[in-house]
PDB file of C-alpha atoms and ligand atoms in Angstrom:
ATOM      1  CA  MET A   6     -17.936   0.643 -10.035  1.00  0.00           C
ATOM      2  CA  GLN A   7     -15.373   3.296 -10.733  1.00  0.00           C
ATOM      3  CA  THR A   8     -16.529   6.022 -13.112  1.00  0.00           C
ATOM      4  CA  ALA A   9     -14.169   8.892 -12.245  1.00  0.00           C
ATOM      5  CA  ALA A  10     -10.480   9.127 -13.050  1.00  0.00           C
ATOM      6  CA  THR A  11      -8.075   7.990 -10.361  1.00  0.00           C
ATOM      7  CA  PRO A  12      -6.765  11.122  -8.622  1.00  0.00           C
ATOM      8  CA  PRO A  13      -3.188  11.955  -9.586  1.00  0.00           C
ATOM      9  CA  ARG A  14      -0.571  10.791  -7.138  1.00  0.00           C
ATOM     10  CA  VAL A  15       1.770  13.336  -5.614  1.00  0.00           C
ATOM     11  CA  LEU A  16       5.178  11.813  -6.232  1.00  0.00           C
ATOM     12  CA  GLY A  17       8.307  12.512  -4.239  1.00  0.00           C
ATOM     13  CA  LEU A  18      11.775  12.425  -5.764  1.00  0.00           C
ATOM     14  CA  TYR A  19      12.217   8.682  -5.158  1.00  0.00           C
ATOM     15  CA  ASP A  20       8.660   7.366  -5.696  1.00  0.00           C
ATOM     16  CA  GLN A  21       8.462   6.690  -9.452  1.00  0.00           C
ATOM     17  CA  PRO A  22      10.080   3.189  -9.401  1.00  0.00           C
ATOM     18  CA  PHE A  23       7.528   2.067  -6.786  1.00  0.00           C
ATOM     19  CA  TRP A  24       4.612   2.878  -9.124  1.00  0.00           C
ATOM     20  CA  ASP A  25       6.342   1.683 -12.311  1.00  0.00           C
ATOM     21  CA  LEU A  26       7.257  -1.699 -10.781  1.00  0.00           C
ATOM     22  CA  LEU A  27       3.778  -2.144  -9.306  1.00  0.00           C
ATOM     23  CA  ALA A  28       2.151  -1.493 -12.699  1.00  0.00           C
ATOM     24  CA  GLU A  29       4.630  -3.631 -14.667  1.00  0.00           C
ATOM     25  CA  SER A  30       4.963  -6.642 -12.383  1.00  0.00           C
ATOM     26  CA  GLY A  31       1.797  -6.636 -10.273  1.00  0.00           C
ATOM     27  CA  ARG A  32       4.022  -6.886  -7.204  1.00  0.00           C
ATOM     28  CA  MET A  33       5.101  -4.306  -4.683  1.00  0.00           C
ATOM     29  CA  HIS A  34       8.798  -3.517  -4.651  1.00  0.00           C
ATOM     30  CA  LEU A  35      10.577  -1.491  -1.992  1.00  0.00           C
ATOM     31  CA  GLN A  36      14.046  -0.108  -1.668  1.00  0.00           C
ATOM     32  CA  CYS A  37      16.300  -2.560   0.161  1.00  0.00           C
ATOM     33  CA  CYS A  38      19.583  -1.270   1.561  1.00  0.00           C
ATOM     34  CA  SER A  39      22.559  -2.879  -0.206  1.00  0.00           C
ATOM     35  CA  ALA A  40      24.737  -2.415   2.882  1.00  0.00           C
ATOM     36  CA  CYS A  41      22.549  -3.694   5.736  1.00  0.00           C
ATOM     37  CA  GLY A  42      19.381  -5.141   4.157  1.00  0.00           C
ATOM     38  CA  ALA A  43      16.915  -2.731   5.809  1.00  0.00           C
ATOM     39  CA  TRP A  44      13.739  -2.065   3.844  1.00  0.00           C
ATOM     40  CA  ARG A  45      12.884   1.576   3.129  1.00  0.00           C
ATOM     41  CA  TYR A  46       9.418   3.020   2.878  1.00  0.00           C
ATOM     42  CA  PRO A  47       8.672   5.665   1.904  1.00  0.00           C
ATOM     43  CA  PRO A  48      11.469   5.648  -0.671  1.00  0.00           C
ATOM     44  CA  GLY A  49      14.374   7.920   0.105  1.00  0.00           C
ATOM     45  CA  PRO A  50      17.993   8.805  -0.630  1.00  0.00           C
ATOM     46  CA  ALA A  51      19.609   6.960   2.289  1.00  0.00           C
ATOM     47  CA  CYS A  52      19.084   4.044   4.646  1.00  0.00           C
ATOM     48  CA  HIS A  53      17.408   4.959   7.943  1.00  0.00           C
ATOM     49  CA  GLU A  54      19.536   2.329   9.711  1.00  0.00           C
ATOM     50  CA  CYS A  55      23.065   2.817   8.341  1.00  0.00           C
ATOM     51  CA  LEU A  56      22.797   5.937   6.120  1.00  0.00           C
ATOM     52  CA  SER A  57      24.086   4.091   3.055  1.00  0.00           C
ATOM     53  CA  PRO A  58      22.838   5.637  -0.195  1.00  0.00           C
ATOM     54  CA  ASP A  59      23.030   2.260  -1.966  1.00  0.00           C
ATOM     55  CA  CYS A  60      19.887   0.234  -2.475  1.00  0.00           C
ATOM     56  CA  GLU A  61      18.052  -2.082  -4.841  1.00  0.00           C
ATOM     57  CA  TRP A  62      14.336  -2.204  -5.611  1.00  0.00           C
ATOM     58  CA  LYS A  63      13.310  -5.716  -4.558  1.00  0.00           C
ATOM     59  CA  PRO A  64       9.934  -7.470  -4.509  1.00  0.00           C
ATOM     60  CA  ILE A  65       8.364  -7.949  -1.084  1.00  0.00           C
ATOM     61  CA  THR A  66       6.213 -10.809   0.145  1.00  0.00           C
ATOM     62  CA  GLY A  67       3.090  -8.629   0.133  1.00  0.00           C
ATOM     63  CA  THR A  68       1.951  -9.990   3.477  1.00  0.00           C
ATOM     64  CA  GLY A  69       1.587  -8.217   6.779  1.00  0.00           C
ATOM     65  CA  GLU A  70      -0.559  -7.402   9.811  1.00  0.00           C
ATOM     66  CA  LEU A  71      -3.378  -4.899   9.930  1.00  0.00           C
ATOM     67  CA  LEU A  72      -2.445  -2.257  12.517  1.00  0.00           C
ATOM     68  CA  SER A  73      -5.360   0.173  12.320  1.00  0.00           C
ATOM     69  CA  TRP A  74      -8.345   1.133  10.222  1.00  0.00           C
ATOM     70  CA  ILE A  75     -11.037   3.781   9.761  1.00  0.00           C
ATOM     71  CA  ILE A  76     -14.194   4.165   7.685  1.00  0.00           C
ATOM     72  CA  PHE A  77     -14.606   7.427   5.741  1.00  0.00           C
ATOM     73  CA  ARG A  78     -18.306   8.233   5.458  1.00  0.00           C
ATOM     74  CA  LYS A  79     -17.869  11.470   3.542  1.00  0.00           C
ATOM     75  CA  GLN A  80     -16.868  11.462  -0.122  1.00  0.00           C
ATOM     76  CA  TYR A  81     -13.865  13.653  -0.851  1.00  0.00           C
ATOM     77  CA  LEU A  82     -12.956  12.503  -4.368  1.00  0.00           C
ATOM     78  CA  PRO A  83     -15.203  11.316  -7.234  1.00  0.00           C
ATOM     79  CA  ALA A  84     -13.188   8.111  -7.671  1.00  0.00           C
ATOM     80  CA  TYR A  85     -13.743   7.078  -4.045  1.00  0.00           C
ATOM     81  CA  PRO A  86     -17.444   7.001  -3.167  1.00  0.00           C
ATOM     82  CA  ALA A  87     -18.217   6.763   0.546  1.00  0.00           C
ATOM     83  CA  PRO A  88     -18.195   4.752   2.636  1.00  0.00           C
ATOM     84  CA  TYR A  89     -14.706   3.400   2.140  1.00  0.00           C
ATOM     85  CA  ASN A  90     -12.004   2.146   4.470  1.00  0.00           C
ATOM     86  CA  VAL A  91      -8.422   3.197   4.983  1.00  0.00           C
ATOM     87  CA  ILE A  92      -6.050   0.813   6.725  1.00  0.00           C
ATOM     88  CA  ALA A  93      -2.512   0.788   8.093  1.00  0.00           C
ATOM     89  CA  VAL A  94      -0.558  -2.412   7.436  1.00  0.00           C
ATOM     90  CA  ARG A  95       2.797  -3.371   8.927  1.00  0.00           C
ATOM     91  CA  LEU A  96       4.466  -5.302   6.140  1.00  0.00           C
ATOM     92  CA  ASP A  97       6.400  -8.427   7.115  1.00  0.00           C
ATOM     93  CA  GLU A  98       9.506  -6.616   5.865  1.00  0.00           C
ATOM     94  CA  GLY A  99       8.924  -3.908   8.522  1.00  0.00           C
ATOM     95  CA  PRO A 100       7.594  -0.735   6.891  1.00  0.00           C
ATOM     96  CA  THR A 101       4.030   0.470   7.490  1.00  0.00           C
ATOM     97  CA  ILE A 102       1.875   1.351   4.477  1.00  0.00           C
ATOM     98  CA  ILE A 103      -1.497   3.075   4.214  1.00  0.00           C
ATOM     99  CA  SER A 104      -3.964   1.440   1.816  1.00  0.00           C
ATOM    100  CA  ASN A 105      -7.498   0.049   1.531  1.00  0.00           C
ATOM    101  CA  LEU A 106      -8.934  -3.344   2.402  1.00  0.00           C
ATOM    102  CA  THR A 107     -10.874  -4.983  -0.435  1.00  0.00           C
ATOM    103  CA  SER A 108     -12.110  -8.143   1.217  1.00  0.00           C
ATOM    104  CA  ASP A 109     -14.360  -6.596   3.887  1.00  0.00           C
ATOM    105  CA  PRO A 110     -15.055  -2.947   3.184  1.00  0.00           C
ATOM    106  CA  THR A 111     -17.505  -2.559   6.090  1.00  0.00           C
ATOM    107  CA  LEU A 112     -15.054  -3.823   8.717  1.00  0.00           C
ATOM    108  CA  ASP A 113     -17.907  -4.688  11.072  1.00  0.00           C
ATOM    109  CA  ASP A 114     -15.620  -6.759  13.260  1.00  0.00           C
ATOM    110  CA  SER A 115     -12.376  -5.203  14.419  1.00  0.00           C
ATOM    111  CA  PRO A 116      -9.702  -6.458  12.025  1.00  0.00           C
ATOM    112  CA  ILE A 117      -6.731  -5.253  14.065  1.00  0.00           C
ATOM    113  CA  GLY A 118      -4.039  -7.898  14.178  1.00  0.00           C
ATOM    114  CA  ARG A 119      -5.401  -9.917  11.262  1.00  0.00           C
ATOM    115  CA  ARG A 120      -3.082 -11.111   8.538  1.00  0.00           C
ATOM    116  CA  VAL A 121      -3.458  -9.412   5.157  1.00  0.00           C
ATOM    117  CA  ARG A 122      -1.915  -9.844   1.739  1.00  0.00           C
ATOM    118  CA  LEU A 123      -1.359  -7.451  -1.123  1.00  0.00           C
ATOM    119  CA  THR A 124      -3.541  -7.330  -4.186  1.00  0.00           C
ATOM    120  CA  VAL A 125      -3.121  -4.927  -7.085  1.00  0.00           C
ATOM    121  CA  ALA A 126      -6.249  -3.076  -8.151  1.00  0.00           C
ATOM    122  CA  ARG A 127      -6.335  -2.106 -11.811  1.00  0.00           C
ATOM    123  CA  MET A 128      -8.490   0.998 -11.986  1.00  0.00           C
ATOM    124  CA  ASP A 129     -10.689   1.705 -15.021  1.00  0.00           C
ATOM    125  CA  ASP A 130      -8.215   4.309 -16.245  1.00  0.00           C
ATOM    126  CA  GLY A 131      -5.279   1.857 -16.089  1.00  0.00           C
ATOM    127  CA  VAL A 132      -3.717   3.016 -12.824  1.00  0.00           C
ATOM    128  CA  ALA A 133      -2.419   0.182 -10.618  1.00  0.00           C
ATOM    129  CA  LEU A 134      -2.984   0.692  -6.890  1.00  0.00           C
ATOM    130  CA  PRO A 135      -1.851  -1.465  -3.968  1.00  0.00           C
ATOM    131  CA  ARG A 136      -4.736  -2.872  -1.920  1.00  0.00           C
ATOM    132  CA  PHE A 137      -4.996  -5.552   0.735  1.00  0.00           C
ATOM    133  CA  GLU A 138      -7.300  -8.463   1.515  1.00  0.00           C
ATOM    134  CA  PHE A 139      -7.527 -10.775   4.505  1.00  0.00           C
ATOM    135  CA  ALA A 140      -5.011 -13.594   4.147  1.00  0.00           C
ATOM    136  CA  ASP A 141      -7.018 -16.064   6.238  1.00  0.00           C
ATOM    137  CA  ARG A 142     -10.233 -16.092   4.218  1.00  0.00           C
TER     138      ARG A 142
HETATM  139 ZN1  LIG B 210      21.331   0.202   5.625  1.00  0.00          ZN
END
């Protein structure tokens, strides 16, 4: 049960649409290059493939593969009591995102390579955060 406020996010110049779209739609959107179709994450001013500045924020599938994980056993922030996991997911669109896994927080069996899908956690203070769960359970 969350009792502390969600820590404030440190936003870069191009991050606000990501959080606004997640909160409004319950889906993750990423920048998609209008010139070549490459997905950008983290958000930025130009395409990493073709350098075009043009892009649209488009919804992604929300599915991917778990690349790595770790369990934090020390509590750093009041909103995140230990132990908790941190995972790296390669989205099917290509970018890698760091998040948490909700469906098996102990991660007793190595989950590397397992399919995951996005869920949106609504924190007690109204903040929407991207999380993942196993797609095959
Ligand atoms: Zn491009």
